[in-house]
Coordinates of C-alpha atoms and ligand atoms in Angstrom, one line a residue:
X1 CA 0.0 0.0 0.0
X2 CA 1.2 3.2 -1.3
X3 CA 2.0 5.7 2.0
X4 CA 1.3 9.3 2.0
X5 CA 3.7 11.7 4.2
X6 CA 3.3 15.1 5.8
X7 CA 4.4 16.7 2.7
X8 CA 1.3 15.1 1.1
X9 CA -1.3 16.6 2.9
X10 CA -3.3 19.3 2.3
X11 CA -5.6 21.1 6.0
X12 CA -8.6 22.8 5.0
X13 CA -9.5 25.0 8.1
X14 CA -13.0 27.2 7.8
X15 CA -12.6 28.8 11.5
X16 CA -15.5 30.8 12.8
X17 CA -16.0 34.6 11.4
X18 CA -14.5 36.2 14.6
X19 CA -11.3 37.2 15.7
X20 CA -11.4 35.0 19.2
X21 CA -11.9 31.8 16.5
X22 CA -9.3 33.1 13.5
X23 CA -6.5 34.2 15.7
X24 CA -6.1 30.8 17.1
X25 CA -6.7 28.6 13.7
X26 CA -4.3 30.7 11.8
X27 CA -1.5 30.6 14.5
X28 CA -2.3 26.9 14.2
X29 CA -2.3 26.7 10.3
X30 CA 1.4 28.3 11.0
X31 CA 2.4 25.6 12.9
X32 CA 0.9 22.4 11.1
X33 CA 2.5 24.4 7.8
X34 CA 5.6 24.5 10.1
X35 CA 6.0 20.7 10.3
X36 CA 5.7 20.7 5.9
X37 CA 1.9 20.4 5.7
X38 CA 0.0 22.4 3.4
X39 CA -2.8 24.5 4.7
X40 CA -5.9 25.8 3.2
X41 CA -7.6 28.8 5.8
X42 CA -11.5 30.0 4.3
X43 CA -13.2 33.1 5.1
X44 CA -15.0 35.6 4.2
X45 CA -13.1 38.6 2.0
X46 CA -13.7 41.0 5.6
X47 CA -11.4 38.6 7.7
X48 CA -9.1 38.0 5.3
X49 CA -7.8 41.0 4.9
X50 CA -6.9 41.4 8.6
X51 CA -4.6 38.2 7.8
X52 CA -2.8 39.1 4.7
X53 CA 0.4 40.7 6.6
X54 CA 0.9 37.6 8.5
X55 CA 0.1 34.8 5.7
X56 CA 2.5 36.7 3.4
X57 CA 5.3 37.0 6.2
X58 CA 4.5 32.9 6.7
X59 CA 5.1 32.7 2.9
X60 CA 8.2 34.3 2.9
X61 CA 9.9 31.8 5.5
X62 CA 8.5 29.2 2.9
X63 CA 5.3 27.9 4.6
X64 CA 2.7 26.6 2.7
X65 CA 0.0 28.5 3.6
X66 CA -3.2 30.3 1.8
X67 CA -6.2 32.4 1.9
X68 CA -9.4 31.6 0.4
X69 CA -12.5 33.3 0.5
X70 CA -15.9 32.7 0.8
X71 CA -18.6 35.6 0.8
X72 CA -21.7 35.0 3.5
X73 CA -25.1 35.7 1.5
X74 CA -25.9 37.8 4.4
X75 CA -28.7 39.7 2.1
X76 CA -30.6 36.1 1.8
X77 CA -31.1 36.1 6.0
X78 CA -32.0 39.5 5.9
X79 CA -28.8 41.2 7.2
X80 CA -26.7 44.1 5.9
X81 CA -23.8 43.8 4.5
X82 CA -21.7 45.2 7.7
X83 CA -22.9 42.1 9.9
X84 CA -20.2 40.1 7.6
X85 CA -18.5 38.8 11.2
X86 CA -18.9 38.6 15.2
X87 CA -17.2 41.7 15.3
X88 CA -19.9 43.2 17.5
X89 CA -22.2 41.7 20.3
X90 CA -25.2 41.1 18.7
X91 CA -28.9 40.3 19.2
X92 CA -30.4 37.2 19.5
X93 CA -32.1 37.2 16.3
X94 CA -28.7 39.1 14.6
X95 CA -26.7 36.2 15.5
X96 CA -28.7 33.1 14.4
X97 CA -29.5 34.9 11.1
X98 CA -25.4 35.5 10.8
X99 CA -25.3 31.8 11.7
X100 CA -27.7 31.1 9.3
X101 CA -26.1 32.5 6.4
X102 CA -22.8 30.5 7.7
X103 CA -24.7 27.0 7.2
X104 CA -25.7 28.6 3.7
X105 CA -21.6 28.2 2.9
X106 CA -22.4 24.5 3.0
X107 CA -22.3 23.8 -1.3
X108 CA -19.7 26.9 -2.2
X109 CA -17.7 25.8 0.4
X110 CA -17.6 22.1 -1.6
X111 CA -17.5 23.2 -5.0
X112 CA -14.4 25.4 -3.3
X113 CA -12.8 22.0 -2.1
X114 CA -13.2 20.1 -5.0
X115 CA -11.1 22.5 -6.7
X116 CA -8.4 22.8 -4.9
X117 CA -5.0 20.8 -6.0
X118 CA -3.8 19.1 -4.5
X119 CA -6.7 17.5 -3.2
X120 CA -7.8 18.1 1.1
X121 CA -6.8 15.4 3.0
X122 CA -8.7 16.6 6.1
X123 CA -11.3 19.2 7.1
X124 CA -10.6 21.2 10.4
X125 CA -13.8 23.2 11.3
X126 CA -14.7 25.2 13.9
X127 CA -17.5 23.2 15.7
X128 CA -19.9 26.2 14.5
X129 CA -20.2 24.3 11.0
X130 CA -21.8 21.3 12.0
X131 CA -22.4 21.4 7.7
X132 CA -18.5 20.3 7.1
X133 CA -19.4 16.9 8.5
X134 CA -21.6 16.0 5.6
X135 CA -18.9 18.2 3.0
X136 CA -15.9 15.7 4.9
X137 CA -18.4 12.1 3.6
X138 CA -18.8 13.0 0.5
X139 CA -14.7 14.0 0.1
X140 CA -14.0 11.0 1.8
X141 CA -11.5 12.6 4.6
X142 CA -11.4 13.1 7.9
X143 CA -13.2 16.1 9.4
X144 CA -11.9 17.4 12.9
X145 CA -13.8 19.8 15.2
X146 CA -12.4 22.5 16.6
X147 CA -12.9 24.0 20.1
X148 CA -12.0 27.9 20.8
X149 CA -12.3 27.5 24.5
X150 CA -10.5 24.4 26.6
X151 CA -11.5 21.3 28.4
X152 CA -13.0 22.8 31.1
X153 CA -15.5 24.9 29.4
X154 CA -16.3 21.9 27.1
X155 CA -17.3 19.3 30.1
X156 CA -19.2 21.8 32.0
X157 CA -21.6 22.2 28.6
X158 CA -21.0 18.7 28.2
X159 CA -22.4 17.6 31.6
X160 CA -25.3 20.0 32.1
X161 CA -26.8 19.2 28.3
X162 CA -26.2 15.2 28.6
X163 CA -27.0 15.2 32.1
X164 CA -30.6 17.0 31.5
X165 CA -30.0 19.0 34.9
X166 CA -31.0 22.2 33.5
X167 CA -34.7 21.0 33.0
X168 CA -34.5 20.3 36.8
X169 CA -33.6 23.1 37.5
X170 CA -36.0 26.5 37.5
X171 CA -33.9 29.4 38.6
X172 CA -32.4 31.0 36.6
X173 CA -29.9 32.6 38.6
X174 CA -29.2 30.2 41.8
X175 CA -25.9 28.4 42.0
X176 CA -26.0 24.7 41.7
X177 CA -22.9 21.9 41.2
X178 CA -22.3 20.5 38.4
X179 CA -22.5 16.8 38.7
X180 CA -19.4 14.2 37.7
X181 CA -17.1 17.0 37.4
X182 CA -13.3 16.5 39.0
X183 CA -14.1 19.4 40.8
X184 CA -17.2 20.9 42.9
X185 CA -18.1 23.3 40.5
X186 CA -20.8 25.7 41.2
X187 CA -22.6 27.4 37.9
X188 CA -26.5 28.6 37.7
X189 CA -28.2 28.5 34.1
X190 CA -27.7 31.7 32.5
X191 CA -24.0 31.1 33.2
X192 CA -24.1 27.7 31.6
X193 CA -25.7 29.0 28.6
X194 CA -23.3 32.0 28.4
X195 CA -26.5 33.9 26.6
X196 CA -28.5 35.9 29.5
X197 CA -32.0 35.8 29.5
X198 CA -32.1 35.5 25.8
X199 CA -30.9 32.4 24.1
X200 CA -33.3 31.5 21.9
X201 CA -34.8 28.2 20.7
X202 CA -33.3 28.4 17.6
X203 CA -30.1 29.3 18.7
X204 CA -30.3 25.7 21.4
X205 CA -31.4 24.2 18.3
X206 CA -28.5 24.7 16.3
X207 CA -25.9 23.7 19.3
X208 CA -27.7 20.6 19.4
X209 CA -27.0 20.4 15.8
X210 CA -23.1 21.0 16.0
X211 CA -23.0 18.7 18.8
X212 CA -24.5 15.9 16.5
X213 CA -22.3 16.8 13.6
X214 CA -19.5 16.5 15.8
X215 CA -20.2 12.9 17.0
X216 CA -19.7 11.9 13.6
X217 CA -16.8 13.8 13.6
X218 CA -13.1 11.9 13.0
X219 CA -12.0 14.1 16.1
X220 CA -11.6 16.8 17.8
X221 CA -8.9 19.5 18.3
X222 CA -8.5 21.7 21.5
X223 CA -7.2 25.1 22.1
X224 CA -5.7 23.9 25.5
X225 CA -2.9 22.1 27.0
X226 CA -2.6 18.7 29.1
X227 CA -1.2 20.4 32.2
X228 CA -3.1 23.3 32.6
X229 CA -6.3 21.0 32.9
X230 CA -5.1 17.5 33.0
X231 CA -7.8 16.0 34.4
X232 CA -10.7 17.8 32.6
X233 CA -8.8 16.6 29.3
X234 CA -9.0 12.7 30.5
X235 CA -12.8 13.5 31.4
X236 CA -13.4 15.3 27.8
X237 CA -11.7 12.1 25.7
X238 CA -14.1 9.8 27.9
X239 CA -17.0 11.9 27.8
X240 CA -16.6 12.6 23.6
X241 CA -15.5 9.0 22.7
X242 CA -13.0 9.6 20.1
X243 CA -9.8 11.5 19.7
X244 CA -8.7 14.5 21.2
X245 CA -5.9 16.8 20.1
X246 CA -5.3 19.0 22.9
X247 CA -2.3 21.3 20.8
X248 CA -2.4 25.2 22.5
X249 CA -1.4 27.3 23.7
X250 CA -0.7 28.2 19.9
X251 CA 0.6 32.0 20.6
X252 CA 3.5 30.7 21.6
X253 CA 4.4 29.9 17.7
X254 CA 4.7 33.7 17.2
X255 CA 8.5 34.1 17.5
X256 CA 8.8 37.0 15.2
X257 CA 7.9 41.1 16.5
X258 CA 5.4 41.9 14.1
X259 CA 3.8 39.3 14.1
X260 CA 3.2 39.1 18.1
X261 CA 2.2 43.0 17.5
X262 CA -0.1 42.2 14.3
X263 CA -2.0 38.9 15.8
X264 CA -5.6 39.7 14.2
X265 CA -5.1 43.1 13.3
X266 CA -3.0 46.1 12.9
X267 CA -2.2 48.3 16.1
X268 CA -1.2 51.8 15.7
X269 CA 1.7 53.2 18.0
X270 CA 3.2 49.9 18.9
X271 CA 6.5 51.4 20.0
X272 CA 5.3 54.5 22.2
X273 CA 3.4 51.8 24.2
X274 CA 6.2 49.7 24.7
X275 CA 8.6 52.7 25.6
X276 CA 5.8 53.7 28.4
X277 CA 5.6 50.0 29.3
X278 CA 9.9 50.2 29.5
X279 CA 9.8 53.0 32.3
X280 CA 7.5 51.2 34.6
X281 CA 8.4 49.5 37.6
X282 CA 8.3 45.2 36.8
X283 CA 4.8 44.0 37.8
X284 CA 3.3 47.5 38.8
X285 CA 1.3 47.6 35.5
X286 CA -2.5 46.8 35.4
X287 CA -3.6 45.8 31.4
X288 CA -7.2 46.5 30.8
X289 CA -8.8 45.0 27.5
X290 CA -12.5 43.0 27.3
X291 CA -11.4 41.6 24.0
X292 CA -12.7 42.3 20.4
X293 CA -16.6 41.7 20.8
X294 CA -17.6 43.0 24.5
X295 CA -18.6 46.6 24.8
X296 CA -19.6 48.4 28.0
X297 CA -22.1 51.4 28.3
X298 CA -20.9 54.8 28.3
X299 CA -21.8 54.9 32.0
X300 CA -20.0 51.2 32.8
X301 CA -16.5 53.0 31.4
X302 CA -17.0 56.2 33.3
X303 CA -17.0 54.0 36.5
X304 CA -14.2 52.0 35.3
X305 CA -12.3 54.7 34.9
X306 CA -13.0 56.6 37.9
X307 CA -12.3 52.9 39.6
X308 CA -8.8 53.2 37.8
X309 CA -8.4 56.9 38.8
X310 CA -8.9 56.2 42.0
X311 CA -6.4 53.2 42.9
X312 CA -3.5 55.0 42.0
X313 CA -1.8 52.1 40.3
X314 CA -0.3 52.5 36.4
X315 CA -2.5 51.1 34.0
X316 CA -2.9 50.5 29.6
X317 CA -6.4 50.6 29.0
X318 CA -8.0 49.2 25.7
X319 CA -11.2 51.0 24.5
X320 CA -12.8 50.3 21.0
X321 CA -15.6 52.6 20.6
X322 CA -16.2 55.6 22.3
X323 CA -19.5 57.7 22.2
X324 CA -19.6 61.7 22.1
X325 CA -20.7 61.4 25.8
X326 CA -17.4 59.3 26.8
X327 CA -15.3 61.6 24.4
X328 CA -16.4 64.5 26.6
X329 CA -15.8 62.9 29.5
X330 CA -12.0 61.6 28.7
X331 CA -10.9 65.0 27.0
X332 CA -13.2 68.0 28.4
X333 CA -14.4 66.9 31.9
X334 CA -10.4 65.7 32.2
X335 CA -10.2 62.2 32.5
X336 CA -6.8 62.1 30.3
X337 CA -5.5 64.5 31.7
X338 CA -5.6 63.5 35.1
X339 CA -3.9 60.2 35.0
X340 CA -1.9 61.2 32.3
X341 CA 1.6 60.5 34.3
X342 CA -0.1 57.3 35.1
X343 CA -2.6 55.9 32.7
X344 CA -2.2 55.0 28.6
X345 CA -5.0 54.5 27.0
X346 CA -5.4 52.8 23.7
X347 CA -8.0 53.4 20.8
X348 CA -8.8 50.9 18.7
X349 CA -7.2 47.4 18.9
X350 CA -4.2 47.2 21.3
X351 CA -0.8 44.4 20.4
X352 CA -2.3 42.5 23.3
X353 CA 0.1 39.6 23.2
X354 CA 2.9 42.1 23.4
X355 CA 1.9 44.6 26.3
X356 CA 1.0 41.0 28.4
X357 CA 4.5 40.1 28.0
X358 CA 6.2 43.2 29.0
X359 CA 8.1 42.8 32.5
X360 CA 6.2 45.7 33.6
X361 CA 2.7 44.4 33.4
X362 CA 1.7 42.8 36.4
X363 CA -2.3 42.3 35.9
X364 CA -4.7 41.9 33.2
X365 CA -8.3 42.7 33.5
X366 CA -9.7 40.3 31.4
X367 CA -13.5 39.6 29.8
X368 CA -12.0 35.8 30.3
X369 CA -12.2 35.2 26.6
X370 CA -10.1 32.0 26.3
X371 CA -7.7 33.4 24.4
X372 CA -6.8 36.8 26.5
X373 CA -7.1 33.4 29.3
X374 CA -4.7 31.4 27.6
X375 CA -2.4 34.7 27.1
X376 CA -2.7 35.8 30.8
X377 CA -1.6 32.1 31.6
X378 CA 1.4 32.3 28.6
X379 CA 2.6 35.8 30.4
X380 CA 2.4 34.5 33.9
X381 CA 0.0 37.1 34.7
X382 CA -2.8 37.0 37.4
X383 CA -6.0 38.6 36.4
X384 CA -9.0 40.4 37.5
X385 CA -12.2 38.5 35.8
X386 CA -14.9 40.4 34.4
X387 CA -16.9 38.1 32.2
X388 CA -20.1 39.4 30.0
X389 CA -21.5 36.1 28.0
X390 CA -20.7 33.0 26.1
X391 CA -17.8 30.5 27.6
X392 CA -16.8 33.4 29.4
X393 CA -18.4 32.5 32.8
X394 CA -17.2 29.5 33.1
X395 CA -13.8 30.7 32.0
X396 CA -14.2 33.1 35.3
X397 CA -14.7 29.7 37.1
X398 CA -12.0 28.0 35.9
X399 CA -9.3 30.4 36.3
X400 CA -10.8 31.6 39.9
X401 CA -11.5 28.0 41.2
X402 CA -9.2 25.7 39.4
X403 CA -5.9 27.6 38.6
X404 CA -6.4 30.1 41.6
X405 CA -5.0 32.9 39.3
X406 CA -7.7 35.4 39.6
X407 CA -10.0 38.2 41.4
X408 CA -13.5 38.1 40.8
X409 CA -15.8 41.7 39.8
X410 CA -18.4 40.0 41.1
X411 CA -20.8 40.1 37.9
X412 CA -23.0 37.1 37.9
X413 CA -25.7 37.7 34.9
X414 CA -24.5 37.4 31.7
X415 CA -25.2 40.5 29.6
X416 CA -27.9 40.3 27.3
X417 CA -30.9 41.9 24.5
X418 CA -34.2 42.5 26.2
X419 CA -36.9 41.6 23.8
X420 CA -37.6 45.3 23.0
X421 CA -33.7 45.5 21.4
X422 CA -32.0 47.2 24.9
X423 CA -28.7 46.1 26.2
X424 CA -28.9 44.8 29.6
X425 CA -25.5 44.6 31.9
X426 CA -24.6 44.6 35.7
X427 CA -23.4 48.0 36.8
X428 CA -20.0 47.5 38.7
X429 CA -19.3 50.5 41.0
X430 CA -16.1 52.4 41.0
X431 CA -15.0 51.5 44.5
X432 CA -15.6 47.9 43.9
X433 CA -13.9 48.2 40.8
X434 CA -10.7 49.9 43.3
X435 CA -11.3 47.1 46.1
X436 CA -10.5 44.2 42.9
X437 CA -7.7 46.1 41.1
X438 CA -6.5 46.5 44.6
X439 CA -6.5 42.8 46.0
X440 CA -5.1 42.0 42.8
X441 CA -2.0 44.3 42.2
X442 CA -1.2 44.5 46.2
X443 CA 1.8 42.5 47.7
X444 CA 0.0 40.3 50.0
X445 CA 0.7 37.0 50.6
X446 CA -2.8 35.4 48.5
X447 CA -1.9 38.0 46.1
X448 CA 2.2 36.8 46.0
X449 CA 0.9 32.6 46.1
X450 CA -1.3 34.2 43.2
X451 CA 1.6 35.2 41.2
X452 CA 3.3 32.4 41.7
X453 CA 1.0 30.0 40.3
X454 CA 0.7 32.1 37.8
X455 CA 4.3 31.7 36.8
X456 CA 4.1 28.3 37.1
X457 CA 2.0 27.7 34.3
X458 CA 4.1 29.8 32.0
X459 CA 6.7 27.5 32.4
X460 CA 4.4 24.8 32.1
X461 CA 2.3 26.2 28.9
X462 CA 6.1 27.2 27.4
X463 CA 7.2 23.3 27.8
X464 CA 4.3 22.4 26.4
X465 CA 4.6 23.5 22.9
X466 CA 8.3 23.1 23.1
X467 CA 9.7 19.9 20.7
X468 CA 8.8 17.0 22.9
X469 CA 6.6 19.2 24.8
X470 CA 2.2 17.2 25.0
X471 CA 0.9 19.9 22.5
X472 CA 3.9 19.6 20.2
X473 CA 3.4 15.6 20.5
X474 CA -0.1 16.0 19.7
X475 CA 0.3 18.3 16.3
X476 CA 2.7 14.9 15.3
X477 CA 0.0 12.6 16.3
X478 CA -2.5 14.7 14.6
X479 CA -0.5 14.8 11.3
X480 CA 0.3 11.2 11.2
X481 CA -3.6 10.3 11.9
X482 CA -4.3 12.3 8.6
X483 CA -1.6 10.7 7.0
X484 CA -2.8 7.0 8.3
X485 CA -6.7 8.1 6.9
X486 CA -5.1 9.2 3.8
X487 CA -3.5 6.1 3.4
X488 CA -6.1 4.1 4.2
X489 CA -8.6 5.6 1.8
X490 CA -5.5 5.1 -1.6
X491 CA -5.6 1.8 -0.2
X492 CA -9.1 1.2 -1.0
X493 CA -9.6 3.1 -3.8
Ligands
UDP1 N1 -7.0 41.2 20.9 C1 -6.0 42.0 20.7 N2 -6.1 43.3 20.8 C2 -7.3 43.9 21.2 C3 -8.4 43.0 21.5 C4 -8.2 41.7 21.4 O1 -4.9 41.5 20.3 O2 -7.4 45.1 21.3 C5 -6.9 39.7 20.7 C6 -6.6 39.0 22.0 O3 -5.2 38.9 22.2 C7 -7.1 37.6 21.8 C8 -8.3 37.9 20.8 O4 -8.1 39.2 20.3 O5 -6.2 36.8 21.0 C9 -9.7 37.9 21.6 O6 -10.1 36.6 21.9 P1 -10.8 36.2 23.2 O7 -11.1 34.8 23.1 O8 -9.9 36.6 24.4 O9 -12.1 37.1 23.3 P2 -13.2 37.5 22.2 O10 -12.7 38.7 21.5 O11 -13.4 36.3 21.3 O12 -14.4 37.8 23.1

């Protein structure tokens, strides 16, 4: 039987239409092209072009990568043609009609494969396409599932769905344990779903979808590693029945400057941040950045702000969008210019892998989206936790709980739509927002055992993708299970 090698296979990844999906799956495209496979990333003409820079830098240190896209029919679910990603946190209805037009990419997407030379050996999807499944059987390869967030987050959902205990229960809000769990882990409902008060029947209906696409899935690869959550890994390749790549935390393939700085989009004024970050004292920095999707009402930054203001520790804050009223506020009514000696603040997307792994940054105030997790854990960096919806509760729990490397806010209700189109969101005070930053930054002994952990899985996450390391182990075993399929199928054809 004729045997196919690594430099016989061709990836196709289709990662989710959001920057906490693509930044991952193209760092991982990097490294599977790395070890001489050739990779195929598809999306849609509007993430593309954030990637160009860094697919053409790949290209030039002779990688095999490339771009292909795909345009949503976003005009056939009845969006306009700005709602062409998850850039934004969007209604209920908004996001099942985006996901709606994404299962629409079902036949371009296979009329896209079949073209390519040489042929796909395997389909890597973001578990959001539960349609790859049926594109993988009729190609005859392999299609894998991928999982943004870890182990953790996965057997929670896991659990509570396959255990039915959300029909038992009726509040919404009261804390209950998860049963069969390594740990006692205490969620309520809202938190499990990660939606608020709004998921909506369609919306359970298409999870329940993607989680029957993905049993007939070949496998499934995770954005984690063994040691930071050995035992929830074990639980997840028992609880999934079939194989599990766990092969994160993928950052730490970005060796090169600009391409740390440029990781899903451009940032402006790399080098006057890291010249403020140079004459800080080591660890007295607090970095403040809810990710690319979570916003906060005009009158939520104000207090977050004035919560800064008021602890008097340095601090790089990350805001996106700002509204006249907040404009007035930071320039006018003197916001700036009060903690100017003290406090940078960033417009627009910030190098975030690059300020985390500045000596001087000593805290991270985090939305806990798993990647800004996974980075926190890469820097060594403990981390106040300030979740707003999706995995990102449970990510709270994990890192609070589990790895003891954060401070709670204290926000329990996911933010959410009300029916009539208002965004609902817990108001954290300023002094509670002081009393967090506080506990966090201060040299007590919690906060010092805190840090120390925190360190601890640096090392570990570091070793972990180093040659020999479980995730780089698990990229080989992934490649040679391609290659085996591959083989198997010339063999029988
Ligand atoms: N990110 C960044 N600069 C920003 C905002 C976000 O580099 O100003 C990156 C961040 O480093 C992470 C990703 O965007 O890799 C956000 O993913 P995460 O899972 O943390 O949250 P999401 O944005 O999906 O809610």
């Amino acid at each position: 039987m004729a045997t196919v090698h690594t430099h016989d296979l061709h990836f196709v990844m289709f990662p989710l239409m959001a920057q906490g999906h693509m930044i991952p799956m193209v760092d991982m495209a990097r490294i599977l092209a790395g070890r001489g496979v050739m990779v195929t990333v598809v999306t849609t003409p509007h993430i593309a072009s954030r990637f160009k820079s860094v697919i053409a830098r790949a290209n030039e240190a002779n990688l095999k990568i490339q771009l292909l896209e795909l345009t949503l029919p976003l005009a056939e679910v009845g969006l306009p043609e700005d709602y062409n990603a998850f850039d934004r946190f969007l209604t209920p209805e908004d996001s099942a009609k985006l996901f709606a037009s994404i299962q629409l990419l079902e036949k371009p997407a296979e009329n896209l494969l079949r073209g390519l030379f040489p042929p796909p050996s395997c389909i890597i999807s973001d578990f959001t396409f539960p349609w790859s499944t049926n594109v993988a059987q009729r190609l005859n390869i392999p299609r894998i599932v991928f999982h943004g967030p870890g182990c953790f987050w996965l057997l929670c959902t896991h659990v509570a769905f396959s255990s039915r205990i959300l029909e038992r229960i009726e509040s919404e809000t009261e804390r209950f344990v998860l049963p069969g769990l390594p740990d006692p882990v205490e969620v309520t409902k809202l938190q499990i779903t990660g939606f608020g008060k709004a998921a909506t029947a369609s919306q359970m209906e298409f999870w329940f979808r993607a989680i029957q696409a993905e049993k007939s899935a070949h496998g499934i690869v995770i954005h984690t590693f063994e040691e930071l959550e050995s035992e929830y890994v074990k639980e997840i390749v028992k609880a999934k029945e079939k194989k599990v790549w766990c092969i994160g935390p993928v950052l730490l393939c970005n060796k090169d400057d600009l391409d740390v700085a440029e990781r899903g989009n451009k940032a402006a004024n790399v080098h006057d941040y890291l010249k403020w970050l140079d004459e800080r004292e080591p660890g007295s920095v607090l970095y403040v950045c809810l990710g690319s999707v979570t916003t906060m009402s005009t009158e939520q930054l104000i207090e977050l702000g004035l919560g800064l203001e008021s602890t008097k520790i340095p601090f790089i804050w990350c805001i996106k969008k700002k509204t006249e009223e907040l404009e007035k506020w930071f320039s006018k009514e003197g916001f700036e210019a009060r903690v100017r000696d003290r406090g940078l603040i960033v417009h627009g997307w910030a190098p975030q892998v690059l300020i985390l792994s500045h000596p001087a940054v000593g805290g991270f105030l985090t939305h806990c989206g798993w990647n800004s997790t996974l980075e926190s854990v890469c820097a060594g960096v403990p981390v106040v936790t300030w979740p707003h919806f999706a995995d990102q509760f449970l990510n709270e729990t994990f890192v609070v709980e589990i790895l003891k490397i954060g401070v709670r806010i204290g926000v329990e209700i996911p933010v959410y739509y009300t029916k009539d189109g208002d965004k609902m969101e817990t108001l954290v005070k300023r002094e509670d927002v002081k009393i967090v930053i506080e506990q966090l930054m201060n040299d007590s002994e919690e906060g010092k055992q805190r840090r120390k952990r925190a360190i601890e899985l640096a090392k570990k996450a570091k070793a972990a993708m180093e040659q020999g390391g479980s995730s780089y182990v698990n990229v080989s075993s992934l490649i040679q299970d391609v290659a085996q399929a591959m083989t198997n199928k010339v063999g029988t054809t």
